[in-house]
Coordinates of C-alpha atoms and ligand atoms in Angstrom, one line a residue:
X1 CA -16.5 -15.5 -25.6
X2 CA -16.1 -17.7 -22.2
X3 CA -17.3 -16.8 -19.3
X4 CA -13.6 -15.8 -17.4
X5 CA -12.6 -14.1 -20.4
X6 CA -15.7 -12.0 -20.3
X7 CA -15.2 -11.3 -16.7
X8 CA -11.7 -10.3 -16.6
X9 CA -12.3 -8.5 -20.5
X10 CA -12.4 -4.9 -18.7
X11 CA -8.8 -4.9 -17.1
X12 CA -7.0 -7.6 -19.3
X13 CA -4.6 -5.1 -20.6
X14 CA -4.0 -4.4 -16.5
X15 CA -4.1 -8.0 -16.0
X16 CA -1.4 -9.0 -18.4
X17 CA 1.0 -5.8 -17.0
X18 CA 0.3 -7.2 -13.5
X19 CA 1.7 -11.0 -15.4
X20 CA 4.8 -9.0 -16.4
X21 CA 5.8 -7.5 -13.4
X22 CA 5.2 -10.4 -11.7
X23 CA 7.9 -11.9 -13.5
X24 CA 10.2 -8.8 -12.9
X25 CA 9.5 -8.9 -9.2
X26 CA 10.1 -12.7 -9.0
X27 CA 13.6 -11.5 -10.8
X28 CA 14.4 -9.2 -8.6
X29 CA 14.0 -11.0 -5.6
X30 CA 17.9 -11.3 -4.8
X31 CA 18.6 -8.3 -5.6
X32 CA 21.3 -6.2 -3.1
X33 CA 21.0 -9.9 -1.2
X34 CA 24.3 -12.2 -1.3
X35 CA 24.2 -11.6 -5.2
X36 CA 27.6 -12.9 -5.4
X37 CA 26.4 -15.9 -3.0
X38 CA 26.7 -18.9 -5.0
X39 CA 23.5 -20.2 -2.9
X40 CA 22.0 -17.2 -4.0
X41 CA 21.0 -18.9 -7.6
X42 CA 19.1 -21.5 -5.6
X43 CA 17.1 -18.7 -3.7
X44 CA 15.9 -18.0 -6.7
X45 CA 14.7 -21.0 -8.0
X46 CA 13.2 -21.5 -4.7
X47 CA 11.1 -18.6 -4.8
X48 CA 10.2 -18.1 -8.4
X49 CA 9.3 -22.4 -8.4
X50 CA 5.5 -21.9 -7.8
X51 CA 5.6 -19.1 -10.9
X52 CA 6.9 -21.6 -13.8
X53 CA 3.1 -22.3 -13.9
X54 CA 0.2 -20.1 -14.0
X55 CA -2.2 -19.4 -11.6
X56 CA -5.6 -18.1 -11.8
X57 CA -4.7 -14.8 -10.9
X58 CA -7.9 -14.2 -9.0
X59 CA -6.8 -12.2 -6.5
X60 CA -5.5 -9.8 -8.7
X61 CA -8.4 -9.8 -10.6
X62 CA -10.6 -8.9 -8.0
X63 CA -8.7 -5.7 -6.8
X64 CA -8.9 -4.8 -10.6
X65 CA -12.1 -4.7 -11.1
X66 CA -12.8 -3.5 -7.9
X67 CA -10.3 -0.3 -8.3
X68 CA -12.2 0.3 -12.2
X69 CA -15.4 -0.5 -10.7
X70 CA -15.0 2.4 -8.1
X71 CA -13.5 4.7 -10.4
X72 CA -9.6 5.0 -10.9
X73 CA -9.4 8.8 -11.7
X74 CA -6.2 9.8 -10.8
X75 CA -4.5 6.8 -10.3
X76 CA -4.8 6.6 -14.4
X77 CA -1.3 6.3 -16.1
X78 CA 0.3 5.2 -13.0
X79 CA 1.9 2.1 -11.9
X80 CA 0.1 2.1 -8.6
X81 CA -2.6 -0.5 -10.2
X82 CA -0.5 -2.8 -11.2
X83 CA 2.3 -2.8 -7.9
X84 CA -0.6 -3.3 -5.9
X85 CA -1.8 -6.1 -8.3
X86 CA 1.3 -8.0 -8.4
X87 CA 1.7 -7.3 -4.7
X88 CA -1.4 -9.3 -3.4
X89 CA -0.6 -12.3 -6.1
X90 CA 2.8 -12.1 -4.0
X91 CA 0.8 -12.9 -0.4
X92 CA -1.4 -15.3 -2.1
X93 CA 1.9 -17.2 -3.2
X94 CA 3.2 -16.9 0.3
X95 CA 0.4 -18.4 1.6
X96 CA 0.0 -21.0 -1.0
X97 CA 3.7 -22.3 -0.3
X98 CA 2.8 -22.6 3.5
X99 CA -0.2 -24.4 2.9
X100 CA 1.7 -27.0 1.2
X101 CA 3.7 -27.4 4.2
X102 CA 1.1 -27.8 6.4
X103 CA -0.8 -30.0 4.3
X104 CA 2.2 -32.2 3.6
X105 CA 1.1 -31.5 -0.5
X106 CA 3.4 -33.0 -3.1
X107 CA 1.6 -31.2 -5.7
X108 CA 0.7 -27.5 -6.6
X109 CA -0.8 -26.4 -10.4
X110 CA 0.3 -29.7 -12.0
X111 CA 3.4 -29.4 -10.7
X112 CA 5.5 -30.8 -7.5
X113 CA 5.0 -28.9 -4.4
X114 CA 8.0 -26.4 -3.6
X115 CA 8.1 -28.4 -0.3
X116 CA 8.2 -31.2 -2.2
X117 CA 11.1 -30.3 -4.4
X118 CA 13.2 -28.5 -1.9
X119 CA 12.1 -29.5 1.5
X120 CA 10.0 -28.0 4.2
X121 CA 12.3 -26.0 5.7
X122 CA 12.9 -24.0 2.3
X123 CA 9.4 -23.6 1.4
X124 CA 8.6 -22.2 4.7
X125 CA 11.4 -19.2 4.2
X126 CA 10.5 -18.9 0.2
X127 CA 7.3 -18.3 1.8
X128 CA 8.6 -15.6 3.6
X129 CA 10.6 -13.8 1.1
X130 CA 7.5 -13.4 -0.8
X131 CA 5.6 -12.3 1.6
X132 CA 8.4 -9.8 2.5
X133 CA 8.5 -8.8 -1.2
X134 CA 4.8 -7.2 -0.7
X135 CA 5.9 -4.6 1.9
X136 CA 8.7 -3.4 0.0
X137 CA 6.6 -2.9 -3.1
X138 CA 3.6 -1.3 -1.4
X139 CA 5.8 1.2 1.0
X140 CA 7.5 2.3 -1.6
X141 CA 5.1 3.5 -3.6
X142 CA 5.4 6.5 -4.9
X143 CA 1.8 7.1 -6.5
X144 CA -0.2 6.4 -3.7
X145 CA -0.7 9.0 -0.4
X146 CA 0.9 7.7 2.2
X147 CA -2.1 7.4 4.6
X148 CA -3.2 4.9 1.7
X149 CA -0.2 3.3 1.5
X150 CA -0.9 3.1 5.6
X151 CA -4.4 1.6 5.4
X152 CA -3.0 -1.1 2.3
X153 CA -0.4 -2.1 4.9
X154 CA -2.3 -2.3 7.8
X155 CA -5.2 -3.9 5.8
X156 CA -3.1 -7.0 4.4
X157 CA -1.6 -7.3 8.1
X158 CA -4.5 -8.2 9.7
X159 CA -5.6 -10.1 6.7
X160 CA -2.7 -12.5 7.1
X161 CA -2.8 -13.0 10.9
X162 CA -6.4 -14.2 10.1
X163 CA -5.8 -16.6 7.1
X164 CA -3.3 -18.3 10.1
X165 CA -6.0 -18.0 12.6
X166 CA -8.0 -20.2 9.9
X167 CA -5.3 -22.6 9.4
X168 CA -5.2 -23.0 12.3
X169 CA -8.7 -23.5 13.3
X170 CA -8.8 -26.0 10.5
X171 CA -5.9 -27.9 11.8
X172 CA -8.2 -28.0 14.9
X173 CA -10.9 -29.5 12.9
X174 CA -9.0 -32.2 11.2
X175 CA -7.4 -33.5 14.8
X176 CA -11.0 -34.1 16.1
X177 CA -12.8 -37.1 15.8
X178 CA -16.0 -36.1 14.7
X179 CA -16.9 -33.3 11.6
X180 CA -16.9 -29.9 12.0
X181 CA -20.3 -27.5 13.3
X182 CA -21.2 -26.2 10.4
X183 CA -20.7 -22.7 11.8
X184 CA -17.7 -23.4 12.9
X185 CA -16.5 -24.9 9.7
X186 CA -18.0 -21.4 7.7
X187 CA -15.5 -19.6 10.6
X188 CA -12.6 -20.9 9.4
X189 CA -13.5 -21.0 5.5
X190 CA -13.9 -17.3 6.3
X191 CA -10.5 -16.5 8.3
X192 CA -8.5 -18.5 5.8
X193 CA -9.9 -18.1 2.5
X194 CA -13.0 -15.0 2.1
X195 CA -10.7 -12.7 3.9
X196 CA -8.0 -12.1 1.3
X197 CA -10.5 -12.2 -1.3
X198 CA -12.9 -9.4 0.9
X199 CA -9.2 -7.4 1.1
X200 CA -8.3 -7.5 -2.2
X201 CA -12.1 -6.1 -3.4
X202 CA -12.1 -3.4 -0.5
X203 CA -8.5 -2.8 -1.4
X204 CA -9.9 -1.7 -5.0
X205 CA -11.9 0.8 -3.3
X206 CA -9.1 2.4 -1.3
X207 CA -7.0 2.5 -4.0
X208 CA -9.4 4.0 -6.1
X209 CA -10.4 6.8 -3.7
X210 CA -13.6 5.5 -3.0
X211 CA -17.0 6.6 -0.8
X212 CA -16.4 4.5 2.6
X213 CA -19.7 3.0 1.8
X214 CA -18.4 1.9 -1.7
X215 CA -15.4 0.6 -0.1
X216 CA -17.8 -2.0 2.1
X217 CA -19.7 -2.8 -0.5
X218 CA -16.8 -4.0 -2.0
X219 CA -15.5 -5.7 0.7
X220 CA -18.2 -7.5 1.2
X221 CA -18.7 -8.4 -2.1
X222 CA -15.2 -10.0 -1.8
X223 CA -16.5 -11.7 1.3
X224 CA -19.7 -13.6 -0.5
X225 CA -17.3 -14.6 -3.3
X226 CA -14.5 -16.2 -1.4
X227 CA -17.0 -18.4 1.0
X228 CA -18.5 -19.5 -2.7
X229 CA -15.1 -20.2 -3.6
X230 CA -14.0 -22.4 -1.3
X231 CA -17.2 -24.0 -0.5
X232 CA -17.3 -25.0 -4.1
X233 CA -13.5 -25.9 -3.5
X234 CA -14.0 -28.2 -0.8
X235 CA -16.7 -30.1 -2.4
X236 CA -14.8 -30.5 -5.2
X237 CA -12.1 -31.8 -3.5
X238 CA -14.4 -34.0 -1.2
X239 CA -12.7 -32.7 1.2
X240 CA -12.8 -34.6 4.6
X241 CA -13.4 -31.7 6.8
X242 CA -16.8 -30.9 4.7
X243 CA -19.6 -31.0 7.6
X244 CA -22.4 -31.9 5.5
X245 CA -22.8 -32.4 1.8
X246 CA -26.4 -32.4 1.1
X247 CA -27.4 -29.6 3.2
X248 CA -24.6 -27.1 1.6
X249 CA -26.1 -28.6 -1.9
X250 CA -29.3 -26.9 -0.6
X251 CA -28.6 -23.7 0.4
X252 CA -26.1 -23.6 -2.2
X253 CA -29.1 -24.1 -5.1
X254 CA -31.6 -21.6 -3.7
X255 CA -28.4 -19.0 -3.8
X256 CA -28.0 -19.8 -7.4
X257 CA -32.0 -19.6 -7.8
X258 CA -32.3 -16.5 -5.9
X259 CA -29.0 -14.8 -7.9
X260 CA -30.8 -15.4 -11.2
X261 CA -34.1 -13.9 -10.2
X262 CA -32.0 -10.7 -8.9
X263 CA -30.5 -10.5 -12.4
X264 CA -33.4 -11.2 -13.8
X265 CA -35.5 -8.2 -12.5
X266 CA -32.7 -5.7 -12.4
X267 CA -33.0 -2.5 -15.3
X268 CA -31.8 -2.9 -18.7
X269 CA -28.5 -1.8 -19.3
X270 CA -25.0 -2.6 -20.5
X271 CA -23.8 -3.6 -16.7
X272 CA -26.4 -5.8 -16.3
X273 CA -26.3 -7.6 -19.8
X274 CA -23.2 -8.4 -18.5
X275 CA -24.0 -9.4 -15.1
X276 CA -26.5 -11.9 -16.6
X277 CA -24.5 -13.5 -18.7
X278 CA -22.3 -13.9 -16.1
X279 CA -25.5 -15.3 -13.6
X280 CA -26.7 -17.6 -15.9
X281 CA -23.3 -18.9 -17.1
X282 CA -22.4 -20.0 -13.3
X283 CA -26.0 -21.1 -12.6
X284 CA -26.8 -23.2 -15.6
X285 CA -23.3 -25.1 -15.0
X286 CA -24.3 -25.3 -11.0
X287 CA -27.8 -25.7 -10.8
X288 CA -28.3 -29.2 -11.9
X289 CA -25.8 -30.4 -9.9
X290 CA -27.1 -28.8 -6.6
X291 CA -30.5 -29.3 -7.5
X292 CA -29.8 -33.6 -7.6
X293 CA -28.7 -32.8 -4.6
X294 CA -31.6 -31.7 -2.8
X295 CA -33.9 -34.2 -4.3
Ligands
LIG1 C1 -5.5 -23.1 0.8 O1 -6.4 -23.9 1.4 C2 -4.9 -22.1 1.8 C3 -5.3 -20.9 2.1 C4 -6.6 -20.4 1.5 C5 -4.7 -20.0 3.1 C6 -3.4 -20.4 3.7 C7 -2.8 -19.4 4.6 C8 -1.7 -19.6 5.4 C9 -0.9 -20.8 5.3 C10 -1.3 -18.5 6.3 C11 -0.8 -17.3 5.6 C12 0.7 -17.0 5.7 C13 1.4 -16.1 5.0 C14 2.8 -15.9 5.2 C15 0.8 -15.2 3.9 P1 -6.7 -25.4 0.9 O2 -5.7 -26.3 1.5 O3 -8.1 -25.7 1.2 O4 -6.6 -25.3 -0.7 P2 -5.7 -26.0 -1.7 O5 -6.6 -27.1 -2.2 O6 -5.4 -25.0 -2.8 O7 -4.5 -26.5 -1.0
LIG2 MG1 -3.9 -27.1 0.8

């Protein structure tokens, strides 16, 4: 089996509902708006543009397995799960859509940009819709208490005021002449990027009725994993606001190093099989490459 698929193995069936109903939201989206507008067929195509290919799904992904690892209980045979799934693959759109904008991108998933397609000015209120389209579906859910409904809410606020706040730190960075601190280049990775993935794990936790001390855990376990992210990102990308190449190699080798030890000495059991595979599959694709790095 591949690494993702062993990975995401534990909530595909949840995965795949969250796939549907992303299409049914995406549907929807008109609906008791201008639905005898004639424009209203090109709102549509606007919106649902960025869906006629497939994303990762990560986000998703992580508040799955972050709701099973802390226990679903009673949330079991509700929809809750999966609305709150499909919800925060509905922000990431948003903010996917806007980032084309600002980074004047023609291309998005192998596919022309929806700025690209339809103009600026359209992305940037598709954008909005589905952003929009993430309230409606978490305040209206039925399944959930509403002080959890409250804490989603005001959880994915904040969350989005600081992916801008790293947008615009990074649009900062780019206007200066000379590269970013490092520190201040790990700020704005953090605002823009870690954040929603740190929200979507502690999310997981809430959802799930968590211990307060699970839900940090989680959160920043989300945290560690987005700064990976787009580290790796950027570096693949060569992108020109990286600070410093070789010293990121570095640190990010004795990470990997360190991660497999960990694994290494931790008890045997069926979680930790798992957790191996998962190490050394990562590592053994990584290592070399940060490890050149350093020499
Ligand atoms: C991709 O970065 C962009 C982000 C991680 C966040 C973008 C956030 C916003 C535009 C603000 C949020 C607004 C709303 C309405 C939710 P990148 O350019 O490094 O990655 P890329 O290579 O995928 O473009
Ligand atoms: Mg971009």
């Amino acid at each position: 089996m591949n690494t993702l698929r062993y990975i995401i193995q534990p909530v595909s069936a949840e995965l795949e509902q969250v796939e549907r109903n992303l299409s049914v939201q995406i549907s929807r989206i008109a609906d008791g708006h201008a639905v005898t507008n004639t424009y209203s067929r090109l709102a549509d195509r606007v919106v649902g543009h960025l869906f006629k290919t497939h994303g990762k799904r990560l986000r998703p992904l992580l508040f799955l397995l972050s709701a099973r690892s802390a226990g679903v209980g009673s949330l079991k045979g509700t929809d809750a799960l999966i609305q709150v799934g499909t919800s925060v693959e509905l922000i990431h759109s948003a903010s996917l859509i806007h980032d084309d904008v600002i980074d004047e991108a023609t291309f998005r998933r192998d596919r022309v940009s929806v700025n690209e397609r339809y103009g600026n000015k359209i992305a940037v209120l598709a954008g909005d819709i589905l952003y929009t389209q993430f309230y409606s579906l978490v305040s209206t859910l039925a399944d959930l208490p509403a002080e959890v409904r409250l804490r989603l809410l005001e959880l994915f606020t904040t969350v989005t005021r600081r992916m801008c706040f790293g947008e615009i730190y990074e649009e900062r960075m780019r206007r200066q002449r000379k590269p970013p601190e490092f520190e201040d280049y790990l700020d704005t990775i953090d605002n823009k990027t870690a954040s929603l993935m740190a929200v979507c794990c502690e999310a997981g936790g809430v959802v799930a009725g968590a211990p307060e001390e699970t839900v940090e855990t989680l959160r920043l376990y989300g945290y560690h994993l987005g700064m990976a992210y787009q580290l790796l990102d950027d570096l693949d990308d060569g992108d020109a606001v990286y600070p410093d190449n070789s010293r990121i190699g570095e640190s990010a080798a004795r990470h990997v190093r360190s991660a497999m030890e960990t694994a290494a000495e931790l008890p045997e059991n069926e979680a930790t099989t798992r957790l191996r595979a998962i190490v050394d599959a990562v590592g053994g694709a990584r290592i070399p490459l940060a490890a050149s790095q350093t020499a």
